[in-house]
Coordinates of C-alpha atoms and ligand atoms in Angstrom, one line a residue:
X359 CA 0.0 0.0 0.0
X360 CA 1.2 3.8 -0.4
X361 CA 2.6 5.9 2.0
X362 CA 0.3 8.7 2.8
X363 CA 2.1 12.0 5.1
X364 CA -1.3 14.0 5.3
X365 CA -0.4 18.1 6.6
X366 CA -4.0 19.9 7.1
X367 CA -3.9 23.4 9.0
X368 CA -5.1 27.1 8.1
X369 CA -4.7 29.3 5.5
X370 CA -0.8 30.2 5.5
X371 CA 0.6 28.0 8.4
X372 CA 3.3 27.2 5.8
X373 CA 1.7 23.4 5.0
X374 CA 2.4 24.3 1.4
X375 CA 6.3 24.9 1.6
X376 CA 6.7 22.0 4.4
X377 CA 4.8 19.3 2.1
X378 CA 6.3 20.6 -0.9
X379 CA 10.0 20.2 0.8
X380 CA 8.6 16.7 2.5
X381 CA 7.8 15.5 -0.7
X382 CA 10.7 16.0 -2.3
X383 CA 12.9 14.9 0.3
X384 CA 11.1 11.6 0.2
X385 CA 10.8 11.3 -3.5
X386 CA 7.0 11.5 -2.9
X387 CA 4.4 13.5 -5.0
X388 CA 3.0 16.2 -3.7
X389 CA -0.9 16.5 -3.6
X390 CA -1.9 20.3 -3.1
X391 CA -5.6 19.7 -2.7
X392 CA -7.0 23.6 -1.9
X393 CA -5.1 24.0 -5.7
X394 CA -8.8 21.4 -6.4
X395 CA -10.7 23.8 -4.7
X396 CA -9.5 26.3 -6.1
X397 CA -9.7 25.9 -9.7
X398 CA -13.2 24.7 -9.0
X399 CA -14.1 28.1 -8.2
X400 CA -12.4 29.9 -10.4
X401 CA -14.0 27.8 -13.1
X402 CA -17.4 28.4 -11.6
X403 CA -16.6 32.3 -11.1
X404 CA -15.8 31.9 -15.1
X405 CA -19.1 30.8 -16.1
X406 CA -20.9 33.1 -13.8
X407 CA -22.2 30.0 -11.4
X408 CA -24.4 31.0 -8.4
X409 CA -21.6 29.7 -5.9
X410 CA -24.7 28.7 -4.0
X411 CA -26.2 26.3 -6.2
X412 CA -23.9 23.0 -4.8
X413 CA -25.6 20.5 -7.7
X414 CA -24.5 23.2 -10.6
X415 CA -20.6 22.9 -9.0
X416 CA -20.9 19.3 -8.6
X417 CA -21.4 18.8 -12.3
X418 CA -19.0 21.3 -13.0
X419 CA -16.8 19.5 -10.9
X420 CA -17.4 16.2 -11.9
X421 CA -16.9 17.1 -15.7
X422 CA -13.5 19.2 -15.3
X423 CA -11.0 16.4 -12.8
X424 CA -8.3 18.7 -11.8
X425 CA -4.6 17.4 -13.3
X426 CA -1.7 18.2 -11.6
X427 CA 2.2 18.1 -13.9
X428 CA 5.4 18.5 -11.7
X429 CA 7.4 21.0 -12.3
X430 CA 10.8 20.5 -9.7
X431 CA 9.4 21.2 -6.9
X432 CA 6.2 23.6 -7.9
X433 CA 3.0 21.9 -9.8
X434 CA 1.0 23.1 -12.2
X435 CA -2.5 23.2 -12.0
X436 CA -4.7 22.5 -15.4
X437 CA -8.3 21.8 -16.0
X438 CA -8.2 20.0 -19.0
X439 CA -5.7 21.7 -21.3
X440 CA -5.9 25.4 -20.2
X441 CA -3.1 25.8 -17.3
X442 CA -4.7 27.7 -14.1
X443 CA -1.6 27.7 -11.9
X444 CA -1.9 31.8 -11.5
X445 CA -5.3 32.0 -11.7
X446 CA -6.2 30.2 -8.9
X447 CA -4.3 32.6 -6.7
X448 CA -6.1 35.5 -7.3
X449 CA -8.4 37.5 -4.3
X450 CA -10.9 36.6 -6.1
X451 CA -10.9 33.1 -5.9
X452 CA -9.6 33.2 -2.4
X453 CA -12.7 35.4 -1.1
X454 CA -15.1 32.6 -2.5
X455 CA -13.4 29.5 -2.8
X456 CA -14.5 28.8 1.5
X457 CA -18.2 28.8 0.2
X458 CA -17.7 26.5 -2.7
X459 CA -15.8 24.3 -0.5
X460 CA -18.0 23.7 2.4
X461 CA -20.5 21.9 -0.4
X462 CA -20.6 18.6 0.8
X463 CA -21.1 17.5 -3.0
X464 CA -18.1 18.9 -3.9
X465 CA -16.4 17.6 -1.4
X466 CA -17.5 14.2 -2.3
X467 CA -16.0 14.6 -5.9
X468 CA -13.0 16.1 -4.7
X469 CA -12.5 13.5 -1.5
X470 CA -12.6 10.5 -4.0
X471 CA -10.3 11.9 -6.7
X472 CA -7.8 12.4 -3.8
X473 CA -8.1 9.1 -2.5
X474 CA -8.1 7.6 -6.6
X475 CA -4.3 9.5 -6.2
X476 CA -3.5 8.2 -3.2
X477 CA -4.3 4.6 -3.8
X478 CA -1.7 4.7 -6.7
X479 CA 1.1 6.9 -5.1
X480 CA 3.3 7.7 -2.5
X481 CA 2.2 11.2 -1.4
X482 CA 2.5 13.7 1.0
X483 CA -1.0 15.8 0.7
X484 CA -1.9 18.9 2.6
X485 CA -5.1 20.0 3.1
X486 CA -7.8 20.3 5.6
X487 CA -9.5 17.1 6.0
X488 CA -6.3 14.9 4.8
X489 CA -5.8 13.3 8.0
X490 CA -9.4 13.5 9.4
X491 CA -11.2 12.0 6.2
X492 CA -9.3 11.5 3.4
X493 CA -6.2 9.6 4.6
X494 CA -7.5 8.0 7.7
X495 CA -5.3 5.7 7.4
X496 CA -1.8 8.1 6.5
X497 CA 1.3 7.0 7.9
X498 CA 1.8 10.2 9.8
X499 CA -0.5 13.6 10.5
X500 CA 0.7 16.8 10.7
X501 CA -1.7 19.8 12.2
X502 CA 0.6 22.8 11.5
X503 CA -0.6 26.1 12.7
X504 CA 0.3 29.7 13.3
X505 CA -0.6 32.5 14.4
X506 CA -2.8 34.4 11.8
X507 CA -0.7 37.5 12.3
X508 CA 2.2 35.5 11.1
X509 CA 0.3 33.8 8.8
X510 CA -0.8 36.7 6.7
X511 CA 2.3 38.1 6.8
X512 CA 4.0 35.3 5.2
X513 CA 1.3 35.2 3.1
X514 CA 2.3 39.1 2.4
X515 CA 6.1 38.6 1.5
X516 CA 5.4 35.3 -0.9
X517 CA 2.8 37.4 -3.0
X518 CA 5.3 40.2 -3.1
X519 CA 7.8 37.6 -4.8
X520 CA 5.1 36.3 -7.2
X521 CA 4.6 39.7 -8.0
X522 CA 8.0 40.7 -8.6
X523 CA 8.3 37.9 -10.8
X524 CA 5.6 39.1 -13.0
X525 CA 6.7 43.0 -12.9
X526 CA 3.8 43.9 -11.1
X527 CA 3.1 45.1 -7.5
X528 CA 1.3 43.2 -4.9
X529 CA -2.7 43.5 -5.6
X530 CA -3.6 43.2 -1.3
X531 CA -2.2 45.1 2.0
X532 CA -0.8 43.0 4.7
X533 CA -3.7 44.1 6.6
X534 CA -6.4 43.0 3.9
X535 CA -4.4 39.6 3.7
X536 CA -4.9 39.0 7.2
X537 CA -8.5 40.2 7.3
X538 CA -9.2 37.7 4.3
X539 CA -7.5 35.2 5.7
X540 CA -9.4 35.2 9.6
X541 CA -12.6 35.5 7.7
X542 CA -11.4 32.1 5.6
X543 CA -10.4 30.3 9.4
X544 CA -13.8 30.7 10.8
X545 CA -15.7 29.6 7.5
X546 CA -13.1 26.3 7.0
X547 CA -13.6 25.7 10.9
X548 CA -17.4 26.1 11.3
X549 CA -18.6 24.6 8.1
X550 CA -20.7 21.4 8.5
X551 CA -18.8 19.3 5.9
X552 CA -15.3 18.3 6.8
X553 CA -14.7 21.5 9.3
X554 CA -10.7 22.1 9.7
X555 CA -9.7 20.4 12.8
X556 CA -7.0 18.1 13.6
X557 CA -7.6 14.5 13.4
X558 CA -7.1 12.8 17.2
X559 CA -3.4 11.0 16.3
X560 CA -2.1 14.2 14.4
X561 CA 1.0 15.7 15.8
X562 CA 0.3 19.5 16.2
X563 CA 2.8 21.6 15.6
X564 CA 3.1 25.9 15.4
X565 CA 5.4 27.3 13.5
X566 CA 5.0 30.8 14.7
X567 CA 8.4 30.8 15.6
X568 CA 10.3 28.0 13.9
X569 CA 12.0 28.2 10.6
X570 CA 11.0 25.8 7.5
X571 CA 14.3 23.7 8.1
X572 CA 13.1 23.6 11.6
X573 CA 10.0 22.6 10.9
X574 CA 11.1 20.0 8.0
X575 CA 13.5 18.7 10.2
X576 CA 11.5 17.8 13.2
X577 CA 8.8 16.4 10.6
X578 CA 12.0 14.1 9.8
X579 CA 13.2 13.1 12.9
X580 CA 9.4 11.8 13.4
X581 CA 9.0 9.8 10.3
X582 CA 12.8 8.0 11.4
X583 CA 10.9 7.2 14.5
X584 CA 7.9 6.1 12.7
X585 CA 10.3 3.6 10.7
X586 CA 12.0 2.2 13.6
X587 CA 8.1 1.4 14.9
X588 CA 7.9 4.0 17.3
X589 CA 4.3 6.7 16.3
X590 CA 0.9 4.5 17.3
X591 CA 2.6 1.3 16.0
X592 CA 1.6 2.4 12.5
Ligands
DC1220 O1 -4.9 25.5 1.1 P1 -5.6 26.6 0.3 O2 -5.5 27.9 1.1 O3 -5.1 26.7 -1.0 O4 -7.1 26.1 0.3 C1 -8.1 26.9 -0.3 C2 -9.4 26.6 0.3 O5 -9.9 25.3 0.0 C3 -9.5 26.7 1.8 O6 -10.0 28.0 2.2 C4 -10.4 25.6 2.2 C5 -10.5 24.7 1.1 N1 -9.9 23.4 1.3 C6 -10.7 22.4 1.8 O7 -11.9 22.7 2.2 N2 -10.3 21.1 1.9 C7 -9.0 20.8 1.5 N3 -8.6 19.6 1.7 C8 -8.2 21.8 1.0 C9 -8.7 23.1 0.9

């Protein structure tokens, strides 16, 4: 059977660099499901969809499978041949893609496309509901959190980069980041479907104050224990 490393936690709590880093470290793929989500909604925000009406995004969703192609470290994101990897950045999708997410339709789609991936590969996935519903069964759970002024701030400084990159200016304030991104928590923690909390035999870890190599490093350590039979005997 695959090896499943499943890292859920809030919007900016750095789950995207550690699984990224994890992943290639182990040789693993990397399964960015909000990048699902996300391209979901900005499809639906394409064809004008009432982001309330869960059976028109299930079909959407259904007929558009989200395909991922590595690229080093970084995947792009496609729905069929158009390439969304930008796209599904923008404010725009972030401000909406909470509602189309708590459909429990949706979810349903997503959840089993996930698990179709996971039965075939080695993975580390991040998510929200990796450890608690998707990979029940992962060889080791990571909860990483921190705090949201840290979070939106990080958030800040690595659209700043993408920016640069494409010789334009950062489109949100610090400030409207981390408003966005506390409205995001609540909705992702009090939705009905799948709600953002960590599954009982996660590890919990906040990186407020720890570095990505400290982070990836302790995430390590753990998985050497895990080998030599030493986290729940899994
Ligand atoms: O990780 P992210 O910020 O790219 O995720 C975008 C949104 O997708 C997030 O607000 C909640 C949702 N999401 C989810 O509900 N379940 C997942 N497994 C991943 C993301």
């Amino acid at each position: 059977m695959p090896t499943v490393i499943a890292i859920d936690g809030p919007a900016g709590s750095g789950k995207s660099t550690l699984a990224k880093a994890l992943a290639h470290k182990l040789g693993y793929i990397y399964l960015d499901t909000g990048a699902m989500y996300r391209a979901l909604t900005y499809l639906a925000l394409q064809d004008k969809l009432d982001l309330a009406d869960e059976k028109a995004l299930s079909k959407l969703a259904q007929a558009n499978p989200v395909r991922f192609k590595a690229r080093g470290r970084e995947l792009e994101v496609y729905i069929g041949n158009k390439e969304v990897t930008k796209e599904i950045r923008l404010p725009e999708v972030d401000k909406n893609v909470s509602e189309v997410s708590a459909h429990p339709r949706v979810r349903e789609i997503m959840v089993a496309q996930q698990k179709a991936i996971g039965a075939e590969h080695d993975l580390v996935a991040e998510g929200r509901d990796m450890g608690t519903v998707v990979f029940p069964v992962a060889t080791l759970k990571v909860f990483l959190s921190a705090d949201a002024k840290t979070r939106a701030h990080r958030r800040y400084l690595q659209n700043k980069e993408r920016a640069q990159v494409a010789g334009s200016s950062p489109s949100q304030s610090e400030e409207e980041i981390y408003q966005a991104i506390i409205a995001r928590d609540a909705y992702d923690s009090q939705r009905e479907s799948s709600p953002l909390k960590p599954a009982e035999d996660a590890v919990l870890l906040d990186s407020s104050h720890k570095s990505e190599d400290e982070v990836l490093n302790y995430l390590l350590k753990l998985l050497e224990i895990h080998e030599a039979g030493g986290i729940n005997g899994r």
